CSV table of C-alpha atoms in Angstrom, one decimal:
chain,number,residue,atom,x,y,z
B,1,MET,CA,69.2,104.6,-34.8
B,2,ARG,CA,70.9,102.4,-32.2
B,3,ARG,CA,74.7,102.2,-32.1
B,4,PHE,CA,76.4,99.2,-33.6
B,5,ASN,CA,78.3,96.4,-31.8
B,6,LEU,CA,82.1,96.6,-32.6
B,7,ALA,CA,82.3,93.0,-33.4
B,8,VAL,CA,79.7,93.4,-36.0
B,9,LEU,CA,81.4,96.4,-37.4
B,10,ALA,CA,84.6,94.5,-37.7
B,11,ALA,CA,83.0,91.5,-39.4
B,12,VAL,CA,81.2,93.6,-42.0
B,13,THR,CA,84.3,95.7,-42.7
B,14,LEU,CA,86.5,92.6,-43.1
B,15,SER,CA,84.0,91.0,-45.3
B,16,ALA,CA,83.7,93.9,-47.6
B,17,GLY,CA,87.6,94.0,-47.8
B,18,LEU,CA,87.9,97.6,-46.3
B,19,THR,CA,90.3,99.0,-43.8
B,20,ALA,CA,88.5,100.2,-40.7
B,21,VAL,CA,89.4,103.8,-39.8
B,22,PRO,CA,88.8,104.5,-36.0
B,23,ALA,CA,86.2,107.1,-35.2
B,24,GLN,CA,87.9,110.2,-33.8
B,25,ALA,CA,85.3,112.9,-33.8
B,26,HIS,CA,87.5,115.4,-32.0
B,27,SER,CA,91.1,114.7,-33.2
B,28,GLY,CA,90.5,116.4,-36.6
B,29,ARG,CA,90.8,113.1,-38.6
B,30,PRO,CA,87.9,112.2,-40.8
B,31,LEU,CA,85.6,109.6,-39.7
B,32,GLY,CA,85.3,106.6,-41.9
B,33,ILE,CA,84.0,103.1,-42.9
B,34,GLY,CA,84.8,101.7,-39.5
B,35,ASN,CA,81.4,103.5,-38.3
B,36,CYS,CA,79.3,101.4,-40.8
B,37,THR,CA,77.6,98.2,-41.3
B,38,ALA,CA,76.4,96.9,-44.6
B,39,THR,CA,73.2,99.1,-44.5
B,40,ALA,CA,73.8,101.9,-42.1
B,41,CYS,CA,76.5,104.4,-40.6
B,42,HIS,CA,76.6,106.1,-37.3
B,43,PHE,CA,78.9,108.9,-36.4
B,44,ASP,CA,79.3,110.4,-33.0
B,45,VAL,CA,79.6,114.1,-33.9
B,46,PRO,CA,78.1,117.2,-32.3
B,47,PRO,CA,75.4,119.3,-33.9
B,48,GLY,CA,76.7,121.1,-36.9
B,49,THR,CA,77.3,120.9,-40.7
B,50,TYR,CA,79.4,118.1,-42.3
B,51,ASP,CA,80.8,117.0,-45.6
B,52,VAL,CA,80.3,113.5,-46.5
B,53,LYS,CA,82.5,111.9,-49.2
B,54,VAL,CA,81.3,108.3,-50.3
B,55,LEU,CA,83.1,105.9,-52.6
B,56,LEU,CA,80.3,103.6,-54.1
B,57,GLY,CA,80.6,100.3,-55.9
B,58,GLY,CA,81.6,96.6,-55.4
B,59,ASP,CA,82.5,93.5,-57.3
B,60,ALA,CA,78.9,93.3,-58.7
B,61,ALA,CA,76.9,96.0,-60.2
B,62,SER,CA,75.2,98.3,-57.7
B,63,ASN,CA,72.8,101.0,-57.3
B,64,THR,CA,73.0,102.9,-54.1
B,65,ALA,CA,70.9,105.7,-52.5
B,66,ILE,CA,71.6,107.6,-49.1
B,67,THR,CA,69.2,108.9,-46.5
B,68,GLY,CA,69.9,110.4,-43.2
B,69,GLU,CA,68.7,111.6,-40.0
B,70,THR,CA,64.9,111.9,-40.1
B,71,ARG,CA,64.3,110.2,-43.5
B,72,ARG,CA,66.2,113.0,-45.5
B,73,SER,CA,67.1,112.0,-49.0
B,74,LEU,CA,70.8,113.0,-49.2
B,75,LEU,CA,72.0,111.2,-52.4
B,76,PRO,CA,69.8,109.8,-55.3
B,77,GLU,CA,70.2,106.4,-56.5
B,78,THR,CA,73.6,106.0,-58.2
B,79,ALA,CA,74.5,103.1,-60.5
B,80,VAL,CA,77.8,101.8,-60.7
B,81,ALA,CA,79.2,99.0,-62.9
B,82,ALA,CA,80.6,95.8,-61.6
B,83,GLY,CA,84.3,96.3,-60.2
B,84,GLU,CA,84.0,100.0,-60.7
B,85,ARG,CA,84.1,102.8,-58.0
B,86,THR,CA,82.3,106.2,-58.1
B,87,ALA,CA,82.9,109.0,-55.8
B,88,ARG,CA,80.1,111.4,-54.7
B,89,SER,CA,79.8,114.0,-52.0
B,90,PHE,CA,77.2,116.1,-50.1
B,91,THR,CA,76.9,118.4,-47.1
B,92,VAL,CA,74.5,117.6,-44.3
B,93,ASN,CA,73.0,119.4,-41.4
B,94,VAL,CA,73.1,117.6,-38.0
B,95,ARG,CA,70.9,119.4,-35.3
B,96,THR,CA,68.7,118.4,-32.4
B,97,PRO,CA,65.8,117.7,-32.7
B,98,GLU,CA,67.0,116.0,-35.9
B,99,GLY,CA,63.6,116.4,-37.6
B,100,GLU,CA,60.7,118.5,-36.9
B,101,PRO,CA,61.6,121.4,-34.5
B,102,THR,CA,58.9,120.4,-32.1
B,103,GLY,CA,59.2,116.6,-32.3
B,104,PRO,CA,61.5,114.2,-30.5
B,105,ASP,CA,65.3,114.9,-30.3
B,106,GLY,CA,66.2,111.6,-32.2
B,107,THR,CA,69.6,110.0,-32.1
B,108,PRO,CA,72.6,112.4,-31.2
B,109,GLY,CA,75.3,112.4,-33.9
B,110,LEU,CA,74.9,111.6,-37.8
B,111,ASP,CA,73.0,108.5,-38.9
B,112,LEU,CA,73.0,107.4,-42.6
B,113,THR,CA,71.1,104.6,-44.2
B,114,LEU,CA,72.1,103.0,-47.3
B,115,GLY,CA,69.3,102.0,-49.6
B,116,GLY,CA,68.7,101.5,-53.4
B,117,THR,CA,68.2,98.4,-55.5
B,118,ALA,CA,71.7,97.2,-54.7
B,119,PRO,CA,73.6,99.2,-52.2
B,120,ALA,CA,77.2,99.0,-52.1
B,121,LEU,CA,79.5,101.5,-50.1
B,122,ALA,CA,83.3,101.0,-50.6
B,123,ASP,CA,84.5,103.9,-48.4
B,124,ILE,CA,83.2,107.1,-46.5
B,125,ARG,CA,84.7,110.0,-45.0
B,126,VAL,CA,82.9,112.6,-42.7
B,127,THR,CA,84.5,115.9,-41.9
B,128,PRO,CA,83.5,119.4,-40.6
B,129,ALA,CA,82.1,121.5,-43.4
B,130,ARG,CA,84.2,124.6,-44.1
B,131,HIS,CA,82.2,127.7,-45.4
B,132,ALA,CA,79.0,125.7,-46.3
B,133,ARG,CA,76.0,127.7,-47.3
B,134,GLN,CA,72.7,126.8,-45.6
B,135,ILE,CA,69.2,126.7,-47.1
B,136,PHE,CA,67.0,127.2,-44.2
B,137,LEU,CA,63.4,126.0,-44.7
B,138,VAL,CA,60.5,127.6,-42.9
B,139,GLY,CA,57.3,125.8,-43.5
B,140,ASP,CA,54.5,123.3,-42.5
B,141,SER,CA,53.9,119.7,-42.8
B,142,THR,CA,54.1,119.9,-46.7
B,143,VAL,CA,57.7,120.9,-46.4
B,144,CYS,CA,59.0,119.2,-43.0
B,145,ASP,CA,61.0,116.2,-42.4
B,146,GLN,CA,58.2,113.9,-41.9
B,147,PRO,CA,59.1,111.2,-39.3
B,148,GLY,CA,57.2,108.2,-41.0
B,149,ASP,CA,56.0,106.4,-44.1
B,150,PRO,CA,54.1,107.2,-46.3
B,151,TYR,CA,54.4,110.9,-45.6
B,152,SER,CA,57.3,113.2,-47.0
B,153,GLY,CA,57.8,116.8,-47.4
B,154,TRP,CA,59.3,118.4,-50.3
B,155,GLY,CA,62.1,119.9,-48.0
B,156,GLN,CA,62.9,116.3,-47.0
B,157,GLN,CA,63.7,115.5,-50.5
B,158,LEU,CA,65.5,118.7,-51.7
B,159,PRO,CA,68.9,117.7,-50.1
B,160,GLN,CA,69.5,115.0,-52.8
B,161,TYR,CA,69.6,117.7,-55.4
B,162,LEU,CA,72.4,119.7,-53.9
B,163,ARG,CA,76.0,119.0,-54.0
B,164,LYS,CA,78.8,119.4,-51.4
B,165,GLY,CA,78.9,122.9,-50.0
B,166,VAL,CA,75.3,123.6,-49.8
B,167,SER,CA,73.1,121.9,-46.8
B,168,VAL,CA,69.4,122.1,-46.1
B,169,ALA,CA,68.4,123.0,-42.5
B,170,ASN,CA,64.8,122.2,-42.6
B,171,TYR,CA,62.9,123.9,-39.7
B,172,ALA,CA,59.5,123.3,-41.1
B,173,ASP,CA,57.0,121.9,-38.8
B,174,SER,CA,53.6,120.2,-38.9
B,175,GLY,CA,50.5,122.2,-38.4
B,176,GLU,CA,52.3,125.7,-38.3
B,177,SER,CA,50.6,128.9,-39.6
B,178,THR,CA,52.4,132.2,-39.9
B,179,VAL,CA,51.0,133.1,-36.5
B,180,THR,CA,52.2,130.0,-34.7
B,181,TYR,CA,55.6,129.8,-36.2
B,182,LEU,CA,56.4,133.4,-35.2
B,183,SER,CA,55.1,132.7,-31.7
B,184,GLU,CA,56.4,129.3,-30.8
B,185,PRO,CA,60.0,129.7,-29.3
B,186,ARG,CA,61.3,126.4,-31.0
B,187,LEU,CA,60.5,127.7,-34.4
B,188,TRP,CA,61.4,131.5,-35.5
B,189,ALA,CA,63.0,132.4,-32.3
B,190,THR,CA,65.4,129.3,-32.7
B,191,VAL,CA,65.9,129.7,-36.5
B,192,GLN,CA,66.7,133.4,-36.8
B,193,PRO,CA,69.8,133.4,-34.6
B,194,LEU,CA,71.2,130.7,-36.9
B,195,ILE,CA,71.0,132.5,-40.0
B,196,ARG,CA,74.3,133.7,-41.4
B,197,ARG,CA,75.2,136.3,-44.1
B,198,GLY,CA,74.3,134.8,-47.5
B,199,ASP,CA,72.3,132.0,-46.3
B,200,LEU,CA,68.9,131.4,-48.2
B,201,VAL,CA,65.8,131.2,-46.2
B,202,LEU,CA,62.8,129.7,-48.0
B,203,ILE,CA,59.4,130.5,-46.5
B,204,GLN,CA,56.3,128.6,-47.3
B,205,LEU,CA,53.4,129.0,-44.8
B,206,ALA,CA,49.8,129.1,-45.8
B,207,HIS,CA,48.2,125.7,-45.4
B,208,ASN,CA,47.4,126.4,-41.6
B,209,ASP,CA,46.4,130.1,-41.9
B,210,LYS,CA,42.9,129.1,-42.2
B,211,THR,CA,41.6,131.7,-39.7
B,212,THR,CA,44.2,134.3,-40.4
B,213,ASP,CA,42.9,137.6,-41.7
B,214,GLU,CA,44.8,139.3,-44.6
B,215,ALA,CA,46.3,142.2,-42.8
B,216,THR,CA,47.9,139.8,-40.2
B,217,TYR,CA,48.9,137.4,-42.7
B,218,ARG,CA,50.8,140.0,-44.7
B,219,ALA,CA,52.4,141.6,-41.7
B,220,ASN,CA,53.7,138.1,-40.6
B,221,LEU,CA,55.3,137.5,-43.9
B,222,GLU,CA,56.8,141.0,-43.7
B,223,THR,CA,58.1,140.1,-40.3
B,224,LEU,CA,59.7,137.0,-41.4
B,225,VAL,CA,61.4,138.7,-44.4
B,226,ALA,CA,62.7,141.5,-42.3
B,227,GLY,CA,64.0,139.1,-39.7
B,228,VAL,CA,66.0,137.2,-42.4
B,229,ARG,CA,67.5,140.4,-43.7
B,230,GLU,CA,68.4,141.6,-40.3
B,231,LYS,CA,70.8,138.6,-40.0
B,232,GLY,CA,72.2,139.1,-43.5
B,233,GLY,CA,70.4,136.3,-45.1
B,234,ASN,CA,68.4,136.2,-48.4
B,235,PRO,CA,64.7,135.5,-47.9
B,236,VAL,CA,62.8,133.8,-50.6
B,237,LEU,CA,58.9,133.5,-50.5
B,238,VAL,CA,57.3,130.3,-51.7
B,239,THR,CA,53.7,130.0,-52.6
B,240,PRO,CA,52.1,126.8,-51.2
B,241,ILE,CA,51.8,123.5,-53.0
B,242,VAL,CA,48.1,123.1,-54.3
B,243,ARG,CA,45.7,120.7,-52.7
B,244,ARG,CA,44.6,117.9,-55.2
B,245,TRP,CA,41.0,119.1,-55.2
B,246,PHE,CA,39.5,118.9,-58.9
B,247,ASN,CA,36.5,120.7,-60.5
B,248,SER,CA,34.3,118.6,-62.7
B,249,ASP,CA,36.2,120.0,-65.8
B,250,GLY,CA,39.5,118.7,-64.4
B,251,THR,CA,40.9,122.1,-63.3
B,252,LEU,CA,41.9,123.1,-59.8
B,253,ASN,CA,40.3,126.6,-60.0
B,254,ASN,CA,38.9,126.6,-56.6
B,255,GLY,CA,39.6,128.1,-53.2
B,256,THR,CA,40.3,124.6,-51.6
B,257,ALA,CA,43.0,123.7,-54.2
B,258,LEU,CA,44.4,127.1,-54.5
B,259,LEU,CA,44.6,127.9,-50.7
B,260,VAL,CA,42.0,130.5,-50.3
B,261,ASN,CA,40.9,130.5,-46.6
B,262,GLY,CA,37.4,130.8,-45.0
B,263,LEU,CA,37.9,134.5,-44.6
B,264,GLY,CA,38.6,134.8,-48.4
B,265,VAL,CA,42.3,135.4,-48.0
B,266,ASP,CA,43.9,134.3,-51.2
B,267,HIS,CA,47.3,133.2,-49.6
B,268,PRO,CA,49.3,132.8,-53.0
B,269,ALA,CA,48.1,136.2,-54.0
B,270,VAL,CA,49.3,137.8,-50.8
B,271,ILE,CA,52.5,136.2,-50.9
B,272,ARG,CA,53.0,137.3,-54.6
B,273,SER,CA,52.2,140.8,-53.5
B,274,VAL,CA,54.5,140.9,-50.6
B,275,ALA,CA,57.4,139.5,-52.6
B,276,ALA,CA,56.8,142.3,-55.2
B,277,ALA,CA,56.5,145.0,-52.6
B,278,GLU,CA,59.6,143.8,-50.6
B,279,ASP,CA,61.8,143.0,-53.7
B,280,VAL,CA,62.0,139.4,-52.6
B,281,PRO,CA,62.6,136.3,-54.9
B,282,LEU,CA,59.4,134.3,-55.3
B,283,ILE,CA,59.1,130.6,-56.1
B,284,ASP,CA,55.5,130.4,-57.3
B,285,LEU,CA,55.0,126.6,-56.3
B,286,THR,CA,51.2,127.1,-56.4
B,287,ALA,CA,51.3,127.8,-60.0
B,288,LYS,CA,54.0,125.1,-60.8
B,289,THR,CA,52.1,122.3,-58.9
B,290,LYS,CA,48.8,123.4,-60.3
B,291,THR,CA,50.1,123.0,-63.8
B,292,LEU,CA,51.6,119.5,-63.0
B,293,VAL,CA,48.6,118.2,-61.2
B,294,GLU,CA,46.2,119.2,-63.8
B,295,SER,CA,48.5,117.7,-66.4
B,296,LEU,CA,48.5,114.4,-64.6
B,297,GLY,CA,44.7,114.5,-64.2
B,298,VAL,CA,42.4,113.1,-61.7
B,299,GLU,CA,43.9,109.4,-61.7
B,300,GLY,CA,47.6,110.3,-62.4
B,301,SER,CA,47.9,113.0,-59.8
B,302,LYS,CA,46.9,110.3,-56.9
B,303,ALA,CA,50.5,109.1,-56.8
B,304,ILE,CA,51.8,112.5,-56.0
B,305,TYR,CA,49.6,112.8,-52.9
B,306,LEU,CA,48.6,110.2,-50.3
B,307,TYR,CA,45.1,109.6,-51.9
B,308,ASN,CA,45.7,105.9,-52.3
B,309,GLU,CA,47.1,105.3,-48.9
B,310,LYS,CA,45.2,107.9,-46.8
B,311,ARG,CA,42.6,109.6,-48.9
B,312,ASP,CA,44.8,112.7,-48.3
B,313,ASN,CA,44.8,115.2,-51.1
B,314,THR,CA,47.0,117.7,-49.1
B,315,HIS,CA,50.2,115.8,-48.1
B,316,THR,CA,52.6,114.2,-50.6
B,317,SER,CA,54.2,110.7,-51.1
B,318,VAL,CA,57.9,110.3,-51.2
B,319,HIS,CA,57.4,110.3,-55.0
B,320,GLY,CA,55.3,113.5,-54.9
B,321,ALA,CA,57.6,115.2,-52.5
B,322,THR,CA,60.6,114.3,-54.7
B,323,VAL,CA,58.8,115.7,-57.8
B,324,TYR,CA,57.9,119.0,-56.1
B,325,ALA,CA,61.5,119.3,-54.6
B,326,GLY,CA,62.7,119.1,-58.3
B,327,LEU,CA,60.5,122.1,-59.1
B,328,VAL,CA,62.2,124.0,-56.1
B,329,ARG,CA,65.5,123.0,-57.3
B,330,ASP,CA,64.8,124.2,-61.0
B,331,GLU,CA,63.7,127.6,-59.5
B,332,LEU,CA,66.7,128.0,-57.3
B,333,LEU,CA,68.8,127.4,-60.5
B,334,ALA,CA,66.8,129.4,-62.8
B,335,GLN,CA,66.7,132.4,-60.6
B,336,GLY,CA,70.6,132.2,-59.8
B,337,LEU,CA,69.8,131.6,-56.0
B,338,VAL,CA,72.4,129.0,-55.9
B,339,PRO,CA,75.5,128.5,-58.1
B,340,GLU,CA,75.0,126.1,-61.0
B,341,GLY,CA,77.7,123.9,-59.8
B,342,ALA,CA,75.8,123.3,-56.5
B,343,VAL,CA,72.9,121.6,-58.0
B,344,ARG,CA,72.4,118.1,-59.3
B,345,VAL,CA,70.5,118.1,-62.5
B,346,GLY,CA,68.8,115.1,-64.0
């Protein structure tokens, strides 16, 4: 996202009746509304983790959502009555590359976009996060920060469900298997050194392990688990989302839908087995997405995936990714993997 002309910033700030706060990234002072236009904000900050506090609302009724960096959903649509103000906070990870680890670097600093049906930002403060807990994501294209519409990974939508103090560092990357994730220097070799004691690391790799034999697949999962624990982190194994591949009876009980590869390796079954053997928390997203997709049926489930847009039964729409991120949120909360107060519910 380009940097904004100072004259434009001043005009927008004055028209909104706000006092501009000079951007002073290295002085310790919070960065503020002076870094924003009516639709976007840019903050010159180095890579790191930042707390963002926003004050939403205006003279008219408003409904504001906030996305950031590579299309990450950071704050869900928030309605504010005319003349009222509502404060919200979230924590965001700023990194380079800002989206997929093997993708383009993106724009330096923190970029936020204001959306919703009637966005209204009254004030904003950005400060370095202190003692924030990270949730690292290790995965493939169904998890990653997808760079363009209509695609979205569930990891891209997960941040909107988390409050200040917990951020998502999404290192999922399109096309990766357990084999390539471990061998590519920009992936596991980059992620592991960043893990701190107490951080969660959610691992969902299966869709691209089409030629990986069972022994190798199991060993790779065990390597990832051991690598997280070596750094003091907490691994969580996640079974893959189903593919939208129906049988004639309306079920998904087939290898294509349930991620059984050409060698007969049942990826979800192996993940469940490794989780049990290694005493690792398990989010059985295969089972949960299977139940949901079957309940929606052949027609209703099209909106979850990109069938209508791309005839794609593997990758999710923004809507579908948001629904699936909600399933992950529910499991994080139900299993006590994140504190109750750190999660947005509803």
